[in-house]
Amino acid sequence: MILKASQTSIEQAARLLQSGEVVAFSTETVYGLGADATNSKAVEKIFALKNRPGNNPLIVHVASVTQALELIHSESDPTIISRFKKISPLWPGPLSLILPKIDSISDLVSAGGKTIAIRIPNHPIALELLRTCRLPIAAPSANKSFAVSPTTAQHVEESFASENIVILDGGACRIGLESTVLDISTSIPKILRPGAISAKKISALLEETCIGPSMKVEQENIAPLKSPGLFNLHYSPLTPLVFLEDLIGIPPVSNLGIVLFSPQKKSQFSNSAKEISVLSEIGNLEEIAHSLYREIRRLDQIGLDLIAIETCSEEGIGAAIMDRLRRARHLPNFHSK
Ligand code: TXA
Ligand code: MG
């Protein structure tokens, strides 16, 4: 059930969270599926709704740095606390920090590990909800596991059509890609998932280099899993999706969809494509990120045989765009489900 965000609907959603129910809400990155992070029964509902593997930990959302500090283990290494102080001015924002956790956070949230991811979202509705319920809220993206994340309330409703969950509608997400996940609990800070906040910005604030994410980790080899972004197939539509350059090696299909980052190559495909989507009139990476999931979802629903998508440089948010596209890319025979 989609509720337009208002003081009344936020209070209603906060009461549901306090009573152990699940609520979906808008953030600046993607929509989240939230539950009380201190209540294992409530957190279990998230895993069940999403069909999420239990070894994949959740991000805990809070309203303030003070509230975040309350969740961090009091005997944490001073280096970790010093990093936290340098980097937390980026909050509220699209950054999740991995830190040693206190015991009262459900072990389900941390997938049995000793750390949790914490984030303060930069969205007035998410912040108002967090302040009103006065709870740390565990919230993964509000989609079924391995599918494309939702950037509108309607996307959430499509994914959970048969489950009657409350969705707080805060409009289309401004950024449109999930937060940067940064582990500051290890000897060298490491980006586990690229997002709108770049490695360059993080390194400058931390005054130390951080390691970038690695693609070459197989699901079977990691336990507990460090980041679901590590699955080789994730963020994936059901329609096979390839890069434009892959088209050379693939037999032609009758129903081809093309996603372009600017209008430049449009005329090349006007005869061969059934549908062409242009994400930005000027090839702006922020605009591309904002519309990417919406357009992949739309093209996935119109009966195409194949979607071919442009690629971009790994500058700034381009690193996150390419990370998600590499994980979404699959030919018909390679899709696992
Ligand atoms: O932008 C976002 O981060 C959105 C919004 C709703 O805040 N949330 C989101 O959650 O994308 P989810 O569950 O779809 O992705 C969380 C990522 C996963 O890659 C997970 O493995 C990683 O964060 N993660 C969470 N806790 C972790 C931990 N303790 N250690 C390592 N990775 C962790
Ligand atoms: Mg997700």
Coordinates of C-alpha atoms and ligand atoms in Angstrom, one line a residue:
M1 CA 0.0 0.0 0.0
I2 CA 1.5 3.3 -1.1
L3 CA 1.1 6.2 1.3
K4 CA 1.9 9.7 0.3
A5 CA 4.5 10.9 2.9
S6 CA 2.9 13.3 5.4
Q7 CA 3.2 13.9 9.1
T8 CA 0.3 11.5 9.7
S9 CA 1.6 8.7 7.4
I10 CA 5.1 9.0 8.8
E11 CA 3.7 8.6 12.4
Q12 CA 1.7 5.6 11.2
A13 CA 4.8 4.1 9.6
A14 CA 6.9 4.8 12.8
R15 CA 4.3 3.0 14.9
L16 CA 4.4 0.0 12.6
L17 CA 8.2 -0.1 12.9
Q18 CA 8.0 0.1 16.7
S19 CA 5.6 -2.8 16.7
G20 CA 8.0 -5.0 14.8
E21 CA 6.4 -4.6 11.3
V22 CA 8.2 -3.8 8.0
V23 CA 7.9 -0.5 6.2
A24 CA 9.4 0.6 2.8
F25 CA 10.6 4.2 2.6
S26 CA 12.4 6.6 0.2
T27 CA 16.0 7.6 0.6
E28 CA 18.2 9.6 -1.7
T29 CA 19.8 6.4 -3.1
V30 CA 17.1 3.8 -3.5
Y31 CA 14.0 2.8 -1.6
G32 CA 14.7 0.7 1.6
L33 CA 12.7 -2.1 3.3
G34 CA 13.0 -1.2 6.9
A35 CA 12.5 -2.9 10.3
D36 CA 13.7 -2.4 13.9
A37 CA 17.4 -3.5 13.9
T38 CA 17.2 -4.5 17.6
N39 CA 14.2 -6.9 17.0
S40 CA 15.3 -10.2 15.5
K41 CA 11.7 -11.2 14.6
A42 CA 11.2 -7.9 12.7
V43 CA 14.5 -8.4 10.9
E44 CA 13.6 -12.0 10.0
K45 CA 10.6 -10.5 8.1
I46 CA 12.9 -8.5 5.8
F47 CA 14.9 -11.7 4.9
A48 CA 11.7 -13.6 4.3
L49 CA 10.1 -10.9 2.1
K50 CA 13.2 -10.5 0.0
N51 CA 14.3 -14.2 -0.2
R52 CA 17.6 -12.8 1.0
P53 CA 20.4 -15.3 1.9
G54 CA 21.1 -15.1 5.7
N55 CA 24.8 -14.6 5.1
N56 CA 24.2 -11.2 3.6
P57 CA 24.2 -8.4 6.3
L58 CA 22.0 -5.4 6.3
I59 CA 22.7 -1.6 6.6
V60 CA 21.4 0.1 9.8
H61 CA 19.9 3.5 9.2
V62 CA 20.0 6.2 12.0
A63 CA 19.0 9.9 12.2
S64 CA 22.2 11.4 13.8
V65 CA 25.9 10.8 14.4
T66 CA 25.2 10.6 18.1
Q67 CA 22.8 7.7 17.4
A68 CA 25.4 6.0 15.2
L69 CA 28.0 6.3 18.0
E70 CA 25.7 4.5 20.3
L71 CA 25.8 1.4 18.0
I72 CA 29.6 1.3 17.8
H73 CA 31.5 -1.0 20.2
S74 CA 32.9 1.1 23.0
E75 CA 36.3 -0.6 23.0
S76 CA 36.8 0.0 19.3
D77 CA 40.4 0.6 18.1
P78 CA 41.2 4.4 18.3
T79 CA 42.2 4.3 14.6
I80 CA 38.7 3.3 13.7
I81 CA 37.1 6.0 15.8
S82 CA 39.5 8.6 14.3
R83 CA 38.5 7.5 10.8
F84 CA 34.9 7.7 11.8
K85 CA 35.4 11.3 12.9
K86 CA 37.1 12.2 9.7
I87 CA 34.5 10.6 7.4
S88 CA 31.2 11.1 9.2
P89 CA 30.9 14.7 8.1
L90 CA 29.7 13.2 4.8
W91 CA 26.5 12.2 6.6
P92 CA 23.6 12.6 5.9
G93 CA 24.6 11.1 2.6
P94 CA 25.1 8.0 0.3
L95 CA 27.8 6.4 2.4
S96 CA 27.5 3.2 4.6
L97 CA 30.3 2.7 7.1
I98 CA 31.3 -0.8 8.4
L99 CA 32.1 -0.6 12.1
P100 CA 32.5 -2.9 15.1
K101 CA 28.9 -3.4 16.6
I102 CA 27.4 -3.4 20.0
D103 CA 25.7 -6.6 21.2
S104 CA 22.1 -5.3 21.1
I105 CA 22.0 -5.2 17.3
S106 CA 20.5 -8.4 16.1
D107 CA 23.0 -11.0 14.8
L108 CA 20.7 -11.4 11.9
V109 CA 21.5 -7.8 10.8
S110 CA 25.3 -8.5 10.9
A111 CA 24.9 -12.0 9.4
G112 CA 26.6 -13.4 12.5
G113 CA 29.6 -11.1 12.1
K114 CA 31.0 -8.6 14.6
T115 CA 30.5 -5.5 12.4
I116 CA 27.6 -3.5 11.1
A117 CA 27.1 -1.1 8.2
I118 CA 25.6 2.3 9.4
R119 CA 24.2 5.1 7.3
I120 CA 22.4 8.4 7.8
P121 CA 20.3 8.9 4.6
N122 CA 20.0 12.3 3.1
H123 CA 16.3 12.4 2.6
P124 CA 13.7 14.5 4.6
I125 CA 11.2 11.6 4.8
A126 CA 13.7 9.0 5.8
L127 CA 15.1 11.3 8.4
E128 CA 11.7 12.2 9.8
L129 CA 10.7 8.5 10.0
L130 CA 14.0 7.7 11.8
R131 CA 13.5 10.6 14.3
T132 CA 9.9 9.7 14.9
C133 CA 10.4 6.0 15.6
R134 CA 13.6 6.6 17.6
L135 CA 15.0 3.2 16.5
P136 CA 18.0 2.1 14.4
I137 CA 16.3 0.7 11.3
A138 CA 17.9 -2.1 9.3
A139 CA 17.0 -1.5 5.6
P140 CA 18.2 -3.3 2.5
S141 CA 17.0 -2.1 -0.9
A142 CA 13.3 -2.8 -1.3
N143 CA 13.5 -5.4 -4.0
K144 CA 13.6 -9.2 -4.2
S145 CA 17.2 -10.5 -3.8
F146 CA 19.4 -10.2 -6.9
A147 CA 16.9 -8.0 -8.8
V148 CA 17.1 -4.3 -9.8
S149 CA 16.8 -1.9 -6.8
P150 CA 13.7 0.4 -6.7
T151 CA 13.9 4.1 -7.2
T152 CA 10.1 4.9 -6.9
A153 CA 7.3 3.7 -4.6
Q154 CA 5.7 2.0 -7.6
H155 CA 8.8 -0.1 -8.2
V156 CA 8.5 -1.3 -4.6
E157 CA 4.8 -2.1 -5.0
E158 CA 5.6 -4.1 -8.2
S159 CA 8.2 -6.2 -6.3
F160 CA 5.9 -6.9 -3.4
A161 CA 2.6 -7.1 -5.2
S162 CA 1.3 -10.0 -3.2
E163 CA 2.5 -8.8 0.2
N164 CA 0.6 -5.9 1.7
I165 CA 3.5 -3.7 2.9
V166 CA 3.2 0.0 3.7
I167 CA 5.4 2.1 1.3
L168 CA 6.1 5.7 2.2
D169 CA 6.2 7.6 -1.1
G170 CA 8.8 10.3 -1.2
G171 CA 9.0 10.6 -5.0
A172 CA 11.8 9.4 -7.3
C173 CA 15.2 8.8 -5.6
R174 CA 17.6 11.7 -6.4
I175 CA 20.8 9.6 -6.8
G176 CA 19.3 6.3 -8.1
L177 CA 22.2 4.0 -7.1
E178 CA 22.9 2.3 -3.7
S179 CA 25.3 3.9 -1.2
T180 CA 29.1 3.5 -1.2
V181 CA 29.9 0.8 1.3
L182 CA 33.2 1.6 3.1
D183 CA 34.8 -0.8 5.6
I184 CA 36.8 1.3 8.1
S185 CA 37.1 -1.5 10.6
T186 CA 40.0 -3.3 8.8
S187 CA 43.7 -2.4 8.8
I188 CA 43.4 -0.6 5.5
P189 CA 40.0 1.1 4.7
K190 CA 38.3 -0.7 1.8
I191 CA 35.4 0.2 -0.5
L192 CA 33.2 -2.9 -0.7
R193 CA 30.6 -1.3 -3.1
P194 CA 31.2 1.9 -5.1
G195 CA 28.5 4.6 -5.0
A196 CA 28.0 8.3 -5.4
I197 CA 30.8 9.1 -2.9
S198 CA 34.1 8.3 -4.7
A199 CA 37.3 6.6 -3.5
K200 CA 39.1 9.8 -4.2
K201 CA 36.9 11.9 -1.9
I202 CA 37.1 9.2 0.8
S203 CA 40.9 9.0 0.6
A204 CA 41.2 12.7 0.8
L205 CA 39.0 12.9 3.9
L206 CA 40.7 9.9 5.7
E207 CA 44.1 11.1 4.7
E208 CA 45.0 7.6 3.8
T209 CA 44.5 5.4 0.7
C210 CA 41.6 3.1 0.6
I211 CA 41.4 -0.1 -1.4
G212 CA 38.8 -0.4 -4.2
P213 CA 36.3 -3.2 -4.6
S214 CA 37.2 -6.5 -6.3
M215 CA 35.0 -8.2 -8.9
K216 CA 36.8 -11.6 -8.8
V217 CA 35.2 -13.1 -5.7
E218 CA 32.9 -16.0 -6.1
Q219 CA 29.8 -16.4 -3.9
E220 CA 30.9 -19.9 -2.7
N221 CA 34.3 -18.7 -1.5
I222 CA 33.1 -16.2 1.1
A223 CA 31.5 -17.0 4.4
P224 CA 30.2 -14.8 5.9
L225 CA 29.7 -12.9 2.7
K226 CA 31.3 -9.4 2.9
S227 CA 29.0 -7.7 0.4
P228 CA 26.2 -9.0 -1.9
G229 CA 27.7 -6.7 -4.5
L230 CA 30.2 -9.5 -4.6
F231 CA 27.8 -11.9 -6.3
N232 CA 28.8 -12.0 -9.9
L233 CA 25.1 -11.7 -10.9
H234 CA 23.2 -9.0 -9.1
Y235 CA 21.1 -5.9 -9.9
S236 CA 19.9 -8.0 -12.8
P237 CA 16.8 -7.7 -15.0
L238 CA 15.2 -11.0 -16.3
T239 CA 15.7 -9.9 -19.9
P240 CA 19.3 -10.7 -21.0
L241 CA 21.4 -7.6 -20.8
V242 CA 24.7 -6.9 -22.6
F243 CA 27.0 -4.0 -23.4
L244 CA 26.7 -2.3 -26.8
E245 CA 30.2 -3.7 -27.8
D246 CA 28.9 -7.3 -27.0
L247 CA 26.4 -7.0 -29.9
I248 CA 29.2 -7.7 -32.5
G249 CA 29.5 -11.3 -31.2
I250 CA 25.7 -12.1 -30.8
P251 CA 23.3 -13.3 -33.5
P252 CA 20.7 -10.5 -34.2
V253 CA 17.4 -10.6 -32.2
S254 CA 14.0 -9.4 -33.4
N255 CA 13.2 -7.4 -30.2
L256 CA 16.2 -5.4 -29.3
G257 CA 16.2 -2.6 -26.6
I258 CA 19.0 -0.1 -26.5
V259 CA 19.9 2.1 -23.5
L260 CA 22.1 5.1 -24.5
F261 CA 23.9 7.5 -22.1
S262 CA 23.6 10.4 -24.6
P263 CA 21.8 10.8 -28.0
Q264 CA 25.1 10.5 -29.9
K265 CA 24.7 6.9 -31.1
K266 CA 20.9 7.0 -31.6
S267 CA 20.9 7.0 -35.4
Q268 CA 23.0 3.9 -35.5
F269 CA 20.2 1.9 -33.9
S270 CA 17.1 3.5 -35.4
N271 CA 16.5 0.6 -37.8
S272 CA 17.6 -2.4 -35.6
A273 CA 16.1 -1.5 -32.2
K274 CA 12.5 -1.8 -31.1
E275 CA 13.0 0.6 -28.2
I276 CA 15.7 3.2 -27.6
S277 CA 16.1 4.9 -24.2
V278 CA 18.4 7.9 -23.8
L279 CA 19.4 8.5 -20.1
S280 CA 20.9 12.0 -20.5
E281 CA 20.7 14.6 -23.3
I282 CA 24.3 15.7 -22.4
G283 CA 25.9 12.4 -21.2
N284 CA 25.9 13.6 -17.6
L285 CA 26.9 10.7 -15.2
E286 CA 24.6 11.9 -12.4
E287 CA 21.6 12.0 -14.7
I288 CA 22.5 8.6 -16.1
A289 CA 22.7 7.1 -12.5
H290 CA 19.4 8.7 -11.6
S291 CA 17.5 7.1 -14.5
L292 CA 19.4 3.9 -15.0
Y293 CA 17.4 1.5 -12.8
R294 CA 14.1 3.1 -13.9
E295 CA 14.8 2.5 -17.6
I296 CA 16.3 -1.0 -17.0
R297 CA 13.1 -1.9 -15.2
R298 CA 10.9 -0.4 -17.9
L299 CA 12.6 -2.2 -20.7
D300 CA 12.5 -5.4 -18.7
Q301 CA 8.7 -5.3 -18.8
I302 CA 8.0 -4.8 -22.5
G303 CA 8.9 -8.3 -23.9
L304 CA 12.3 -7.6 -25.4
D305 CA 14.7 -10.4 -26.3
L306 CA 17.8 -8.5 -25.4
I307 CA 18.8 -5.2 -23.8
A308 CA 22.1 -3.6 -24.9
I309 CA 23.5 -0.8 -22.9
E310 CA 26.2 1.8 -23.3
T311 CA 29.2 1.9 -21.0
C312 CA 31.0 4.9 -19.4
S313 CA 34.3 6.0 -17.8
E314 CA 34.9 5.0 -14.2
E315 CA 35.2 8.6 -13.1
G316 CA 33.2 9.7 -10.0
I317 CA 29.8 7.9 -10.0
G318 CA 30.8 6.2 -13.3
A319 CA 32.6 3.6 -11.2
A320 CA 29.3 2.7 -9.5
I321 CA 27.4 2.7 -12.8
M322 CA 29.9 0.3 -14.3
D323 CA 30.0 -1.9 -11.2
R324 CA 26.2 -2.4 -11.3
L325 CA 26.2 -2.9 -15.1
R326 CA 29.0 -5.6 -14.9
R327 CA 26.9 -7.4 -12.4
A328 CA 23.6 -7.0 -14.3
R329 CA 25.2 -8.2 -17.6
H330 CA 24.1 -11.7 -18.7
L331 CA 23.4 -13.6 -21.9
P332 CA 20.3 -15.9 -22.0
N333 CA 22.2 -19.1 -21.2
F334 CA 24.2 -17.5 -18.3
H335 CA 21.2 -16.3 -16.2
S336 CA 21.0 -18.5 -13.1
K337 CA 17.2 -18.2 -12.5
Ligands
TXA1 O1 21.8 3.0 -0.5 C1 21.7 2.0 0.2 O2 22.7 1.5 0.7 C2 20.4 1.3 0.3 C3 19.4 2.3 1.0 C4 18.1 1.7 1.3 O3 20.0 2.8 2.2 N1 20.5 0.1 1.0 C5 21.1 -1.0 0.4 O4 21.1 -2.1 1.2 O5 21.6 -1.0 -0.8 P1 21.4 -3.6 0.6 O6 21.1 -4.5 1.7 O7 20.7 -3.8 -0.7 O8 23.0 -3.5 0.4 C6 23.8 -3.5 1.6 C7 25.2 -3.8 1.2 C8 25.4 -5.2 0.8 O9 26.4 -5.2 -0.2 C9 25.9 -5.8 2.1 O10 26.6 -7.0 1.9 C10 26.8 -4.7 2.7 O11 26.0 -3.6 2.4 N2 26.9 -4.9 4.1 C11 26.0 -4.6 5.1 N3 26.5 -4.9 6.3 C12 27.8 -5.3 6.1 C13 28.8 -5.7 7.0 N4 28.7 -5.7 8.3 N5 30.0 -6.0 6.4 C14 30.2 -6.0 5.1 N6 29.2 -5.6 4.2 C15 28.1 -5.2 4.7
MG2 MG 20.2 -4.5 -2.5

